[in-house]
Short mmCIF file of C-alpha atoms in Angstrom, two decimals:
data_model
loop_
_atom_site.label_atom_id
_atom_site.label_comp_id
_atom_site.label_asym_id
_atom_site.label_seq_id
_atom_site.Cartn_x
_atom_site.Cartn_y
_atom_site.Cartn_z
CA MET A 1 169.10 78.07 109.52
CA SER A 2 168.64 78.88 105.86
CA ILE A 3 165.15 78.71 104.53
CA ILE A 4 166.15 79.47 100.95
CA GLU A 5 169.35 78.16 99.41
CA VAL A 6 170.37 79.11 95.92
CA ASN A 7 173.46 77.39 94.56
CA HIS A 8 175.23 78.37 91.34
CA VAL A 9 172.08 79.25 89.49
CA SER A 10 172.43 80.35 85.89
CA LYS A 11 169.82 81.26 83.36
CA LYS A 12 170.25 82.17 79.72
CA PHE A 13 167.63 83.77 77.56
CA SER A 14 167.69 84.01 73.83
CA LYS A 15 166.68 87.43 72.70
CA PRO A 16 163.27 87.34 71.14
CA TYR A 17 163.73 87.36 67.42
CA GLU A 18 160.65 88.43 65.59
CA LYS A 19 161.49 89.55 62.15
CA THR A 20 159.80 88.80 58.90
CA LEU A 21 161.53 86.71 56.31
CA LYS A 22 162.43 89.87 54.47
CA GLY A 23 163.83 91.39 57.65
CA GLN A 24 165.88 88.27 58.21
CA LEU A 25 167.39 88.44 54.72
CA ILE A 26 168.29 92.07 55.22
CA SER A 27 169.98 91.41 58.54
CA MET A 28 171.81 88.48 56.98
CA LEU A 29 173.13 90.79 54.30
CA LYS A 30 174.12 93.27 56.95
CA ARG A 31 175.78 90.38 58.79
CA GLU A 32 173.97 90.98 62.02
CA LYS A 33 173.91 88.21 64.54
CA VAL A 34 170.78 86.14 64.17
CA HIS A 35 170.79 84.08 67.33
CA ASN A 36 171.61 86.03 70.37
CA GLN A 37 171.80 84.72 73.89
CA PHE A 38 172.45 86.64 77.03
CA ASP A 39 172.97 85.65 80.63
CA ALA A 40 170.09 86.78 82.75
CA LEU A 41 171.71 85.14 85.77
CA LYS A 42 175.24 83.86 85.99
CA ASP A 43 176.38 81.61 88.81
CA VAL A 44 174.24 83.20 91.50
CA THR A 45 174.73 81.77 94.98
CA PHE A 46 173.16 83.03 98.18
CA ASP A 47 171.00 81.95 101.07
CA VAL A 48 168.25 83.52 103.11
CA LYS A 49 167.96 82.73 106.80
CA GLU A 50 164.76 82.03 108.58
CA SER A 51 162.83 85.12 109.75
CA GLU A 52 165.15 87.40 107.91
CA GLY A 53 164.43 90.40 105.75
CA PHE A 54 166.44 89.98 102.59
CA ALA A 55 166.64 92.51 99.78
CA ILE A 56 167.77 91.87 96.24
CA ILE A 57 168.84 95.14 94.71
CA GLY A 58 170.08 96.12 91.30
CA HIS A 59 169.32 98.17 88.21
CA ASN A 60 166.75 97.35 85.64
CA GLY A 61 168.04 94.38 83.71
CA ALA A 62 170.25 93.17 86.53
CA GLY A 63 168.32 89.91 86.68
CA LYS A 64 166.14 90.71 89.67
CA SER A 65 162.89 89.75 88.05
CA THR A 66 164.35 86.58 86.60
CA LEU A 67 165.56 85.62 90.05
CA PHE A 68 162.16 86.44 91.48
CA LYS A 69 160.49 84.20 88.93
CA ILE A 70 162.91 81.39 89.68
CA LEU A 71 162.30 81.71 93.41
CA SER A 72 158.56 81.56 92.94
CA GLY A 73 158.83 78.57 90.61
CA ILE A 74 157.51 80.20 87.46
CA ILE A 75 160.66 79.48 85.46
CA HIS A 76 163.40 76.92 85.94
CA PRO A 77 167.13 77.69 85.89
CA ASP A 78 169.40 76.18 83.23
CA SER A 79 171.82 74.97 85.86
CA GLY A 80 172.27 75.12 89.61
CA GLU A 81 169.79 74.28 92.29
CA ILE A 82 167.33 75.98 94.58
CA LYS A 83 166.14 74.67 97.90
CA VAL A 84 163.14 76.31 99.51
CA LYS A 85 162.00 74.94 102.84
CA GLY A 86 158.51 76.20 103.37
CA SER A 87 155.58 77.66 101.54
CA VAL A 88 156.04 80.72 99.36
CA ALA A 89 153.50 83.46 98.79
CA PRO A 90 154.46 85.88 96.06
CA LEU A 91 152.72 89.22 96.18
CA ILE A 92 150.91 89.42 92.87
CA GLU A 93 149.12 92.26 91.28
CA LEU A 94 145.42 91.70 91.02
CA SER A 95 145.47 92.94 87.48
CA ALA A 96 147.51 89.88 86.61
CA GLY A 97 145.00 88.02 84.55
CA LEU A 98 142.35 87.32 87.13
CA HIS A 99 138.87 87.76 85.87
CA PRO A 100 138.18 91.50 85.92
CA ASP A 101 134.46 90.76 86.08
CA LEU A 102 134.85 89.06 89.41
CA SER A 103 134.28 91.05 92.55
CA GLY A 104 136.94 91.81 95.13
CA LEU A 105 135.59 89.05 97.33
CA GLU A 106 135.70 86.48 94.54
CA ASN A 107 139.22 87.57 93.74
CA ILE A 108 140.23 86.95 97.35
CA ASN A 109 138.84 83.43 97.09
CA LEU A 110 140.51 82.82 93.78
CA ASN A 111 143.86 84.23 94.86
CA CYS A 112 143.91 82.18 98.03
CA ALA A 113 142.93 79.07 96.11
CA ILE A 114 145.80 79.69 93.68
CA LEU A 115 148.15 79.73 96.65
CA GLY A 116 146.87 76.25 97.50
CA ILE A 117 144.96 77.20 100.63
CA GLU A 118 142.10 74.99 101.73
CA LYS A 119 138.48 76.08 101.65
CA GLU A 120 137.99 76.31 105.43
CA LYS A 121 141.16 78.34 105.83
CA ILE A 122 140.08 80.70 103.07
CA ASP A 123 136.77 81.33 104.82
CA GLU A 124 138.68 82.00 108.01
CA ILE A 125 141.08 84.60 106.63
CA THR A 126 138.73 86.37 104.22
CA PRO A 127 137.30 88.79 106.85
CA LYS A 128 140.84 89.68 107.98
CA ILE A 129 141.87 90.40 104.40
CA ILE A 130 138.87 92.63 103.83
CA GLU A 131 139.44 94.50 107.06
CA PHE A 132 143.12 95.09 106.40
CA SER A 133 142.53 96.27 102.84
CA GLU A 134 139.89 98.79 104.05
CA LEU A 135 137.73 97.86 101.09
CA GLU A 136 134.58 96.83 102.98
CA ASP A 137 132.37 99.10 100.88
CA PHE A 138 133.73 97.92 97.56
CA ILE A 139 134.25 94.23 98.19
CA ASN A 140 131.32 93.18 95.98
CA VAL A 141 132.28 95.51 93.16
CA PRO A 142 134.01 93.93 90.15
CA VAL A 143 137.74 94.50 90.31
CA LYS A 144 137.74 96.20 86.89
CA TYR A 145 136.25 99.29 88.56
CA TYR A 146 139.00 99.43 91.22
CA SER A 147 141.69 102.08 91.12
CA SER A 148 145.27 100.86 90.97
CA GLY A 149 145.69 101.80 94.62
CA MET A 150 142.72 99.70 95.61
CA LYS A 151 144.03 96.74 93.64
CA ALA A 152 147.41 97.06 95.32
CA ARG A 153 145.77 97.16 98.73
CA LEU A 154 143.78 94.04 98.06
CA GLY A 155 146.80 92.23 96.62
CA PHE A 156 148.96 93.07 99.58
CA SER A 157 146.30 92.08 102.09
CA ILE A 158 145.94 88.68 100.47
CA ALA A 159 149.69 88.10 100.42
CA VAL A 160 150.24 88.92 104.09
CA HIS A 161 147.29 86.99 105.49
CA ASN A 162 147.77 83.58 103.98
CA ASP A 163 150.24 82.25 106.50
CA ALA A 164 153.00 81.29 104.08
CA ASP A 165 156.50 80.95 105.51
CA ILE A 166 158.13 83.15 102.90
CA LEU A 167 156.76 86.34 101.44
CA LEU A 168 158.16 87.35 98.06
CA ILE A 169 157.68 90.97 97.06
CA ASP A 170 158.56 92.39 93.67
CA GLU A 171 158.48 96.17 94.10
CA VAL A 172 154.73 96.43 94.04
CA LEU A 173 154.69 98.49 97.18
CA SER A 174 155.23 101.68 95.26
CA VAL A 175 151.47 101.98 94.75
CA GLY A 176 148.97 103.04 97.36
CA ASP A 177 148.94 106.08 99.58
CA LYS A 178 151.36 106.96 102.33
CA GLU A 179 149.27 105.72 105.18
CA PHE A 180 148.64 102.37 103.65
CA LYS A 181 152.32 102.01 102.90
CA LYS A 182 153.06 102.68 106.53
CA LYS A 183 150.51 100.07 107.52
CA CYS A 184 152.12 97.59 105.14
CA ASN A 185 155.54 98.16 106.59
CA GLU A 186 154.24 97.72 110.12
CA LYS A 187 152.49 94.53 109.11
CA MET A 188 155.65 93.14 107.56
CA LEU A 189 157.70 93.97 110.64
CA GLU A 190 155.11 92.15 112.68
CA MET A 191 155.32 89.15 110.37
CA LYS A 192 159.06 89.08 110.75
CA LYS A 193 158.68 88.98 114.49
CA GLU A 194 156.37 86.02 114.07
CA GLY A 195 159.21 84.26 112.29
CA LYS A 196 158.25 84.82 108.66
CA THR A 197 160.90 85.39 106.05
CA ILE A 198 160.60 88.30 103.67
CA VAL A 199 162.42 88.60 100.37
CA ILE A 200 162.08 91.91 98.55
CA VAL A 201 163.24 92.61 95.03
CA SER A 202 163.68 96.30 94.52
CA HIS A 203 165.65 99.20 93.22
CA SER A 204 164.28 101.83 95.55
CA LEU A 205 166.03 101.48 98.85
CA LYS A 206 164.44 104.05 101.13
CA SER A 207 161.50 102.03 102.32
CA LEU A 208 163.48 98.88 103.01
CA LYS A 209 165.77 100.02 105.78
CA LYS A 210 163.61 99.00 108.68
CA LEU A 211 162.65 95.73 107.16
CA CYS A 212 165.79 94.24 105.73
CA ASP A 213 168.73 92.76 107.60
CA ARG A 214 170.81 91.74 104.64
CA ALA A 215 170.98 92.53 100.98
CA MET A 216 172.45 91.22 97.78
CA ILE A 217 173.51 93.41 94.89
CA LEU A 218 173.04 92.08 91.40
CA LYS A 219 174.67 93.53 88.34
CA LYS A 220 174.20 92.11 84.87
CA GLY A 221 173.11 88.80 86.30
CA GLN A 222 176.03 88.39 88.65
CA VAL A 223 176.32 88.81 92.38
CA VAL A 224 178.39 91.87 93.25
CA ASP A 225 178.27 91.42 97.00
CA ILE A 226 176.13 90.07 99.81
CA GLY A 227 176.11 91.41 103.31
CA ASP A 228 174.71 93.76 105.90
CA PHE A 229 171.93 95.89 104.47
CA ASP A 230 173.38 99.31 105.30
CA LYS A 231 176.77 98.41 103.91
CA MET A 232 175.25 97.10 100.74
CA VAL A 233 173.20 100.24 100.25
CA GLU A 234 176.35 102.31 100.65
CA LEU A 235 178.21 100.14 98.19
CA TYR A 236 175.31 100.23 95.77
CA GLU A 237 174.99 103.99 95.85
CA THR A 238 178.67 104.75 95.55
CA LYS A 239 180.08 102.10 93.29
CA VAL A 240 177.48 100.05 91.51
CA SER A 241 175.26 102.86 90.39
CA LYS A 242 177.19 105.81 89.17
CA LYS A 243 174.15 108.00 89.18
CA LYS A 244 171.26 107.91 91.62
CA PRO A 245 169.08 104.81 91.23
CA ALA A 246 166.42 105.37 88.63
CA LYS A 247 162.88 105.59 89.82
CA GLN A 248 160.88 103.97 87.11
CA GLY A 249 159.61 100.40 87.32
CA MET B 1 151.15 57.95 96.74
CA LYS B 2 153.78 58.01 94.06
CA LEU B 3 151.21 57.06 91.47
CA LEU B 4 149.02 59.96 92.54
CA LYS B 5 151.96 62.30 92.10
CA ILE B 6 152.81 61.02 88.64
CA LEU B 7 149.25 61.50 87.50
CA GLY B 8 149.10 64.98 88.96
CA LEU B 9 146.20 63.92 91.16
CA TYR B 10 148.13 64.83 94.26
CA ASP B 11 148.29 68.45 93.08
CA LEU B 12 144.64 68.36 92.25
CA MET B 13 143.77 67.26 95.76
CA LYS B 14 145.82 70.08 97.19
CA TYR B 15 144.26 72.60 94.86
CA LYS B 16 140.71 71.29 94.91
CA ALA B 17 139.40 74.62 96.17
CA LEU B 18 140.92 76.23 93.09
CA VAL B 19 139.51 73.64 90.70
CA TYR B 20 136.08 74.04 92.24
CA PHE B 21 136.27 77.81 92.11
CA LEU B 22 137.43 77.93 88.49
CA VAL B 23 134.83 75.43 87.27
CA HIS B 24 132.15 77.37 89.08
CA ARG B 25 133.40 80.59 87.53
CA GLU B 26 133.52 79.10 84.01
CA VAL B 27 129.95 77.89 84.21
CA LYS B 28 128.70 81.10 85.79
CA VAL B 29 130.47 83.50 83.46
CA ARG B 30 129.34 81.63 80.37
CA TYR B 31 125.67 82.25 80.97
CA LYS B 32 125.94 85.51 82.87
CA ASN B 33 124.83 88.06 80.33
CA SER B 34 122.66 85.90 78.12
CA VAL B 35 118.89 85.82 78.32
CA LEU B 36 118.53 82.23 77.22
CA GLY B 37 121.25 81.08 79.62
CA PHE B 38 121.56 77.35 79.70
CA PHE B 39 119.61 76.90 76.49
CA TRP B 40 122.61 78.08 74.54
CA THR B 41 124.16 74.71 75.34
CA LEU B 42 121.21 73.13 73.56
CA ILE B 43 120.83 75.53 70.69
CA GLU B 44 124.07 74.47 69.02
CA PRO B 45 123.31 70.73 68.89
CA LEU B 46 119.67 71.46 68.06
CA GLY B 47 120.76 73.57 65.11
CA TYR B 48 123.03 70.79 63.87
CA MET B 49 120.25 68.30 64.43
CA ILE B 50 117.88 70.23 62.18
CA VAL B 51 120.46 70.58 59.41
CA TYR B 52 121.60 66.95 59.65
CA SER B 53 118.10 65.62 59.74
CA ILE B 54 117.30 67.54 56.54
CA VAL B 55 120.48 66.45 54.78
CA PHE B 56 120.86 62.89 55.98
CA LYS B 57 117.26 61.87 56.46
CA LYS B 58 115.43 63.69 53.71
CA ILE B 59 118.14 64.01 51.05
CA LEU B 60 120.59 61.15 51.58
CA ASN B 61 118.21 58.81 53.38
CA VAL B 62 120.87 57.59 55.81
CA SER B 63 118.19 57.09 58.39
CA ARG B 64 116.56 54.09 56.72
CA GLY B 65 115.97 51.41 59.29
CA LEU B 66 116.45 53.85 62.16
CA ASP B 67 113.47 54.91 64.21
CA HIS B 68 113.35 58.45 65.57
CA TYR B 69 116.38 59.68 63.65
CA GLU B 70 116.32 63.03 65.54
CA LEU B 71 116.71 61.21 68.85
CA PHE B 72 119.54 59.17 67.37
CA LEU B 73 121.29 62.32 66.18
CA LEU B 74 120.93 64.11 69.50
CA SER B 75 122.08 61.18 71.61
CA GLY B 76 125.34 61.17 69.62
CA LEU B 77 125.75 64.88 68.94
CA ILE B 78 125.44 66.11 72.50
CA PRO B 79 128.13 63.76 73.89
CA TRP B 80 130.34 64.55 70.89
CA MET B 81 130.02 68.27 71.53
CA PHE B 82 131.26 67.78 75.06
CA PHE B 83 134.44 66.32 73.60
CA SER B 84 134.82 68.76 70.75
CA ARG B 85 134.27 71.83 72.96
CA SER B 86 136.59 70.46 75.64
CA ILE B 87 139.34 70.11 73.07
CA THR B 88 138.81 73.42 71.27
CA ARG B 89 138.66 75.41 74.49
CA GLY B 90 141.15 73.21 76.33
CA ILE B 91 143.81 73.80 73.69
CA ARG B 92 143.69 77.52 74.33
CA SER B 93 143.47 77.19 78.10
CA ILE B 94 147.17 77.61 78.89
CA ARG B 95 147.77 80.37 76.39
CA SER B 96 144.78 82.40 77.48
CA ASN B 97 145.95 82.35 81.09
CA ALA B 98 149.44 83.53 80.17
CA LYS B 99 149.27 86.61 82.39
CA LEU B 100 148.52 84.58 85.46
CA ILE B 101 151.10 81.91 84.60
CA LYS B 102 153.82 84.54 84.41
CA LYS B 103 152.97 85.92 87.83
CA ILE B 104 152.59 82.95 90.08
CA TYR B 105 153.27 79.25 90.08
CA PHE B 106 150.63 76.65 90.57
CA PRO B 107 150.06 73.37 88.76
CA ARG B 108 149.15 74.40 85.25
CA HIS B 109 147.46 71.14 84.35
CA ILE B 110 144.54 72.57 86.27
CA PHE B 111 143.64 74.79 83.30
CA PRO B 112 142.70 72.06 80.80
CA LEU B 113 141.01 70.12 83.59
CA VAL B 114 138.81 73.07 84.49
CA ILE B 115 137.67 73.39 80.87
CA VAL B 116 136.86 69.68 80.61
CA LEU B 117 134.97 69.66 83.89
CA SER B 118 133.01 72.80 83.12
CA GLU B 119 132.03 71.38 79.75
CA PHE B 120 130.92 68.25 81.52
CA VAL B 121 128.77 70.29 83.88
CA SER B 122 126.97 71.78 80.86
CA PHE B 123 126.74 68.39 79.17
CA ILE B 124 124.89 66.58 81.95
CA PRO B 125 121.61 68.55 81.92
CA ALA B 126 121.64 68.53 78.12
CA PHE B 127 121.93 64.75 78.07
CA VAL B 128 119.20 64.42 80.69
CA LEU B 129 116.93 66.30 78.28
CA VAL B 130 117.82 63.81 75.53
CA ILE B 131 116.79 60.99 77.83
CA LEU B 132 113.55 62.80 78.63
CA TYR B 133 112.93 63.16 74.90
CA GLY B 134 113.42 59.40 74.59
CA ILE B 135 110.91 58.80 77.39
CA ILE B 136 108.38 61.09 75.71
CA LEU B 137 108.80 59.18 72.45
CA GLY B 138 108.27 55.96 74.42
CA VAL B 139 111.58 54.43 73.39
CA PRO B 140 112.63 51.50 75.64
CA PHE B 141 115.91 51.65 77.55
CA ASP B 142 118.74 49.19 77.53
CA TRP B 143 119.13 49.08 81.29
CA LEU B 144 122.52 47.41 81.34
CA HIS B 145 123.88 50.32 79.32
CA VAL B 146 122.20 52.86 81.54
CA LEU B 147 124.04 51.22 84.43
CA ILE B 148 127.48 51.31 82.85
CA LEU B 149 126.97 54.83 81.51
CA PRO B 150 128.56 56.55 84.55
CA VAL B 151 131.72 54.51 84.01
CA VAL B 152 131.71 55.38 80.33
CA MET B 153 131.34 59.06 81.23
CA ILE B 154 134.32 58.95 83.57
CA LEU B 155 136.44 57.31 80.86
CA TYR B 156 135.18 59.94 78.44
CA ILE B 157 136.30 62.73 80.80
CA VAL B 158 139.71 61.10 81.25
CA ILE B 159 140.19 60.78 77.50
CA ALA B 160 139.10 64.37 76.84
CA TYR B 161 141.43 65.56 79.61
CA GLY B 162 144.32 63.48 78.29
CA PHE B 163 144.04 64.98 74.82
CA ALA B 164 143.48 68.49 76.19
CA LEU B 165 146.61 68.15 78.35
CA ILE B 166 148.87 67.25 75.44
CA LEU B 167 147.37 69.70 72.97
CA SER B 168 147.20 72.66 75.36
CA ILE B 169 150.88 72.46 76.24
CA LEU B 170 151.95 71.88 72.64
CA ASN B 171 149.89 74.88 71.61
CA VAL B 172 152.08 77.10 73.76
CA TYR B 173 155.01 76.24 71.53
CA PHE B 174 153.24 75.75 68.21
CA ARG B 175 150.19 77.83 67.42
CA ASP B 176 149.48 75.39 64.55
CA ILE B 177 147.85 72.97 66.98
CA GLU B 178 144.98 75.34 67.53
CA LEU B 179 144.39 75.83 63.83
CA MET B 180 144.80 72.16 63.00
CA SER B 181 142.42 70.98 65.68
CA THR B 182 139.39 72.51 63.96
CA ILE B 183 139.97 70.36 60.90
CA LEU B 184 140.69 67.21 62.89
CA LEU B 185 137.62 67.63 65.06
CA ARG B 186 135.46 68.12 62.00
CA ALA B 187 136.90 64.94 60.50
CA GLY B 188 136.51 63.19 63.83
CA GLN B 189 132.84 63.97 63.90
CA TYR B 190 132.35 61.78 60.82
CA LEU B 191 134.54 59.01 62.19
CA VAL B 192 132.29 58.39 65.15
CA PRO B 193 128.78 57.02 64.84
CA ILE B 194 126.76 60.24 65.09
CA ILE B 195 125.02 60.43 61.73
CA TYR B 196 124.97 56.70 61.00
CA PRO B 197 124.70 53.73 63.37
CA ILE B 198 127.49 51.19 63.75
CA SER B 199 125.13 48.51 62.50
CA ARG B 200 125.62 50.03 59.04
CA PHE B 201 128.98 48.26 58.98
CA MET B 202 127.41 44.88 59.54
CA LYS B 203 124.85 45.26 56.80
CA ASN B 204 127.44 45.94 54.16
CA PRO B 205 129.84 42.99 53.61
CA ASP B 206 132.51 45.27 52.12
CA LEU B 207 132.45 47.49 55.17
CA ALA B 208 132.23 44.82 57.86
CA HIS B 209 135.86 44.04 57.26
CA TYR B 210 136.83 47.54 58.38
CA LEU B 211 134.84 47.61 61.60
CA PRO B 212 137.69 46.49 63.91
CA TYR B 213 139.85 49.32 62.54
CA TYR B 214 137.01 51.77 62.96
CA LEU B 215 136.67 50.75 66.58
CA ILE B 216 140.33 51.42 67.32
CA ASN B 217 139.03 54.92 67.85
CA PRO B 218 137.84 54.79 71.49
CA LEU B 219 135.53 57.72 70.84
CA ALA B 220 133.55 55.56 68.42
CA VAL B 221 132.98 53.02 71.19
CA ILE B 222 132.01 55.75 73.63
CA ILE B 223 129.60 57.59 71.34
CA ASN B 224 128.02 54.26 70.45
CA SER B 225 127.44 53.48 74.09
CA PHE B 226 125.57 56.76 74.50
CA HIS B 227 123.26 55.69 71.66
CA THR B 228 122.84 52.28 73.19
CA VAL B 229 121.11 53.75 76.24
CA PHE B 230 118.10 53.37 73.98
CA ALA B 231 117.53 49.71 73.24
CA ILE B 232 116.47 50.38 69.65
CA TYR B 233 120.00 51.54 68.76
CA LYS B 234 121.75 48.55 70.26
CA SER B 235 124.29 46.87 68.04
CA GLU B 236 125.76 43.41 68.50
CA ALA B 237 128.96 44.57 66.85
CA ILE B 238 130.43 45.86 70.09
CA SER B 239 131.38 43.27 72.65
CA TYR B 240 132.07 44.31 76.21
CA TRP B 241 135.75 43.70 75.62
CA TYR B 242 135.81 47.01 73.81
CA TYR B 243 135.09 48.76 77.08
CA LEU B 244 138.16 47.16 78.60
CA TYR B 245 140.10 48.49 75.62
CA VAL B 246 138.69 52.00 76.18
CA PHE B 247 139.64 51.77 79.84
CA ILE B 248 143.23 50.83 79.03
CA PHE B 249 143.39 53.52 76.38
CA ALA B 250 142.18 56.17 78.85
CA VAL B 251 144.70 55.20 81.53
CA VAL B 252 147.63 55.05 79.10
CA LEU B 253 146.61 58.36 77.56
CA LEU B 254 146.50 59.99 80.99
CA PHE B 255 150.00 58.71 81.84
CA VAL B 256 151.46 59.75 78.49
CA GLY B 257 149.63 63.07 78.57
CA MET B 258 150.89 63.89 82.04
CA ALA B 259 154.46 62.91 81.09
CA ILE B 260 154.43 65.12 78.01
CA PHE B 261 152.81 67.94 79.95
CA ARG B 262 155.39 67.84 82.71
CA LYS B 263 158.25 67.79 80.26
CA LEU B 264 157.03 70.79 78.31
CA ASP B 265 155.70 72.60 81.38
CA ARG B 266 159.21 73.49 82.54
CA LYS B 267 159.66 76.19 79.94
CA VAL B 268 156.10 77.45 79.81
CA GLY B 269 156.85 80.33 82.19
CA GLU B 270 159.23 81.78 79.62
CA VAL B 271 157.54 80.91 76.38
CA VAL B 272 153.87 81.60 76.98
#
């Protein structure tokens, strides 16, 4: 049964155009294009099955992040439709605009509340989140004093403990030390066994092998192919990317 | 059920933990590193009160026929500041949370609501002090108005929220809203009975003609009803039908505000 269905989704962006009046006149004289649209996503169709690990892979600018934002409801597509059956928990970075003066504990409360979890449930999962993140000693310290690794740990712990049906991950796992990464992977495998669905947007493929069953390759906003994870990785490494996939975020 | 959804109240029920948390945070953060804490809420209206009482009582003599002009000023100024601060801060509420909005989806009409509610939380103790001041001065109450005051306050919150909804979402697309609002709020302050009582209209035959137009502004009715808590400021000019009008205005504004918000909300994730 599909838990996420994406049908013929397209999204156009106009390139941000921020020139002064003078700059505009000059580019008019040079006969540059003034209004410029590009397809971030073009007729994307796929589905994700229940309790499946699904990877969306592609270069920078392939439309991964746009797709991620559409799946989590932040932006709406120009055309096409998306059906999501179940609750979605995107893994968000804690640096993402939460109050840096708030402590780790307060950020847990806030983050859970943002995900629409009820008060009693928040109180129930908070100790689990703290334990998993291994931040017991720092939980009352304002988040602005956290290292990026600590923030990532807290963010991940919140995302995996809130009982959503679908976990959306946008290559944030690259932070944190080796052991915590291992712990994260184990936790996600466990979640999959419990029947949770995991969608990962990434361009680094190494860490995903255990977790993902299927993958979709995006290139310039279009679907290249969808299928078995190993096959897709092979295809991606030989044909889609001529050189080795870049490592930067 | 459908009505609740249209008004966004269904979302608010689902996210009540979030609303509570954010209001709590707003109120806490505001007074965190200040020695005088809560008194900052009072210092602003008190400062205005001193200036206005010098200008309008001593120089312009607006206060003739009004007992305890300072009490009159405060009982209008403090409710007005709730509105004016809700709007000024509410307008920026979506823009200033841009980072969060780009990362995760949740109903964004929570942001202006949180501002309005947190301003209301600061307003209540300030208004209680005004009432205490009235008691100390020995001014009699108009008990009927004291009784309807909670209803008036709820309508006041709804109206402030309705305006904040529309303006906050428009401000994402047009920065002008933020800049324009300062001027409009300043003008608005003189179009509600803060410095002068509504009875001034009745005393002047040329002005009396304009009173119905003046009262089209629901804020004028509301501010007047805060004054009227004290019996000495009661004016016959306002019949209770005006409260029905304010009620209808508030409900319509909330519907229209929510409709506009939802329409413009679709692109906020890209534009903000």
